[in-house]
Amino acid sequence: MNEIELTHDALILEALNVLARKAKITPSALLLLNFPFTDAQLTGLDQFLNRSLFQRQALTATDVAEQLHHLRPEMAATDYHFLAQDLIKAWQKEDRYHGLVFA
């Protein structure tokens, strides 16, 4: 049985996942594209992560979720935590924020 409801958005997401694999788009980019973040919100997230890197501050999924909530308060509460966990896994795999420690 399929756990995902067949919707227009689900089909677009499925197509994006296939294209991302073939085009070697980073998982974190695809995750962030699944939510309508503005350029300013993405810049804010990047600045938060770089500031934490510079200060050598270890981040938890809760820290990242709180920052996502701060940047985009209209997201559903459960989305913050799951997105934060998935982003951390993706960033670690990609080594996008080299040297940033996730606790």
mmCIF file of C-alpha atoms in Angstrom:
data_model
loop_
_atom_site.group_PDB
_atom_site.id
_atom_site.type_symbol
_atom_site.label_atom_id
_atom_site.label_comp_id
_atom_site.label_asym_id
_atom_site.label_seq_id
_atom_site.Cartn_x
_atom_site.Cartn_y
_atom_site.Cartn_z
ATOM 1 C CA MET A 1 0.000 0.000 0.000
ATOM 2 C CA ASN A 2 1.303 3.438 -0.910
ATOM 3 C CA GLU A 3 1.802 5.680 2.126
ATOM 4 C CA ILE A 4 1.860 8.896 0.083
ATOM 5 C CA GLU A 5 -1.405 10.310 -1.191
ATOM 6 C CA LEU A 6 -1.419 10.793 -4.957
ATOM 7 C CA THR A 7 -1.599 14.545 -5.435
ATOM 8 C CA HIS A 8 -0.208 17.096 -7.860
ATOM 9 C CA ASP A 9 2.399 18.171 -5.298
ATOM 10 C CA ALA A 10 3.417 14.571 -4.584
ATOM 11 C CA LEU A 11 3.946 13.921 -8.297
ATOM 12 C CA ILE A 12 6.019 17.084 -8.673
ATOM 13 C CA LEU A 13 8.104 16.034 -5.688
ATOM 14 C CA GLU A 14 8.602 12.565 -7.170
ATOM 15 C CA ALA A 15 9.718 14.088 -10.483
ATOM 16 C CA LEU A 16 12.060 16.493 -8.700
ATOM 17 C CA ASN A 17 13.626 13.627 -6.762
ATOM 18 C CA VAL A 18 14.358 11.731 -9.984
ATOM 19 C CA LEU A 19 15.768 14.845 -11.667
ATOM 20 C CA ALA A 20 17.817 15.708 -8.597
ATOM 21 C CA ARG A 21 19.460 12.289 -8.574
ATOM 22 C CA LYS A 22 20.269 12.469 -12.285
ATOM 23 C CA ALA A 23 21.489 16.084 -12.106
ATOM 24 C CA LYS A 24 23.353 15.453 -8.842
ATOM 25 C CA ILE A 25 21.474 18.214 -7.034
ATOM 26 C CA THR A 26 22.410 18.183 -3.370
ATOM 27 C CA PRO A 27 19.861 16.666 -0.985
ATOM 28 C CA SER A 28 19.802 19.806 1.177
ATOM 29 C CA ALA A 29 18.924 21.963 -1.831
ATOM 30 C CA LEU A 30 16.076 19.644 -2.717
ATOM 31 C CA LEU A 31 14.822 19.626 0.874
ATOM 32 C CA LEU A 32 14.801 23.423 1.021
ATOM 33 C CA LEU A 33 13.104 23.671 -2.377
ATOM 34 C CA ASN A 34 10.232 21.578 -1.007
ATOM 35 C CA PHE A 35 9.242 24.558 1.146
ATOM 36 C CA PRO A 36 8.579 28.060 -0.194
ATOM 37 C CA PHE A 37 11.488 29.802 1.525
ATOM 38 C CA THR A 38 12.294 33.307 0.316
ATOM 39 C CA ASP A 39 15.817 34.334 -0.606
ATOM 40 C CA ALA A 40 15.975 36.381 2.607
ATOM 41 C CA GLN A 41 14.957 33.352 4.703
ATOM 42 C CA LEU A 42 17.570 31.140 3.031
ATOM 43 C CA THR A 43 20.204 33.823 3.538
ATOM 44 C CA GLY A 44 19.183 34.041 7.197
ATOM 45 C CA LEU A 45 19.600 30.282 7.602
ATOM 46 C CA ASP A 46 22.999 30.373 5.902
ATOM 47 C CA GLN A 47 24.126 33.253 8.141
ATOM 48 C CA PHE A 48 22.967 31.369 11.248
ATOM 49 C CA LEU A 49 24.930 28.281 10.217
ATOM 50 C CA ASN A 50 28.048 30.245 9.301
ATOM 51 C CA ARG A 51 27.868 32.174 12.588
ATOM 52 C CA SER A 52 27.650 28.870 14.475
ATOM 53 C CA LEU A 53 30.587 27.559 12.465
ATOM 54 C CA PHE A 54 32.666 30.653 13.184
ATOM 55 C CA GLN A 55 31.829 30.494 16.904
ATOM 56 C CA ARG A 56 32.515 26.728 16.927
ATOM 57 C CA GLN A 57 29.072 26.186 18.446
ATOM 58 C CA ALA A 58 27.684 22.646 18.151
ATOM 59 C CA LEU A 59 24.110 22.613 16.902
ATOM 60 C CA THR A 60 21.310 20.197 17.657
ATOM 61 C CA ALA A 61 18.267 19.444 15.530
ATOM 62 C CA THR A 62 16.315 21.548 18.021
ATOM 63 C CA ASP A 63 18.617 24.539 17.399
ATOM 64 C CA VAL A 64 18.115 24.255 13.647
ATOM 65 C CA ALA A 65 14.344 23.730 14.063
ATOM 66 C CA GLU A 66 14.105 26.863 16.231
ATOM 67 C CA GLN A 67 15.969 28.858 13.591
ATOM 68 C CA LEU A 68 13.656 27.542 10.868
ATOM 69 C CA HIS A 69 10.672 28.562 13.023
ATOM 70 C CA HIS A 70 12.188 32.011 13.544
ATOM 71 C CA LEU A 71 12.751 32.458 9.802
ATOM 72 C CA ARG A 72 9.464 30.994 8.600
ATOM 73 C CA PRO A 73 6.897 30.970 11.427
ATOM 74 C CA GLU A 74 4.030 29.957 9.136
ATOM 75 C CA MET A 75 5.331 26.383 8.749
ATOM 76 C CA ALA A 76 3.573 23.570 10.594
ATOM 77 C CA ALA A 77 5.208 22.811 13.944
ATOM 78 C CA THR A 78 6.001 19.196 13.049
ATOM 79 C CA ASP A 79 7.698 20.287 9.817
ATOM 80 C CA TYR A 80 10.417 22.205 11.667
ATOM 81 C CA HIS A 81 11.809 19.245 13.542
ATOM 82 C CA PHE A 82 11.648 16.770 10.660
ATOM 83 C CA LEU A 83 13.144 19.270 8.217
ATOM 84 C CA ALA A 84 15.930 20.114 10.681
ATOM 85 C CA GLN A 85 16.813 16.433 11.123
ATOM 86 C CA ASP A 86 16.799 15.803 7.379
ATOM 87 C CA LEU A 87 18.848 18.927 6.655
ATOM 88 C CA ILE A 88 21.480 17.969 9.224
ATOM 89 C CA LYS A 89 21.832 14.517 7.663
ATOM 90 C CA ALA A 90 22.097 16.080 4.206
ATOM 91 C CA TRP A 91 24.636 18.725 5.279
ATOM 92 C CA GLN A 92 26.789 16.080 6.932
ATOM 93 C CA LYS A 93 26.686 13.889 3.834
ATOM 94 C CA GLU A 94 27.461 16.822 1.529
ATOM 95 C CA ASP A 95 30.045 18.360 3.847
ATOM 96 C CA ARG A 96 28.404 21.672 2.918
ATOM 97 C CA TYR A 97 29.261 23.384 6.198
ATOM 98 C CA HIS A 98 32.676 21.815 6.683
ATOM 99 C CA GLY A 99 33.692 21.989 10.330
ATOM 100 C CA LEU A 100 30.211 22.665 11.698
ATOM 101 C CA VAL A 101 29.472 20.224 14.507
ATOM 102 C CA PHE A 102 26.001 18.784 14.908
ATOM 103 C CA ALA A 103 25.320 17.271 18.323
#
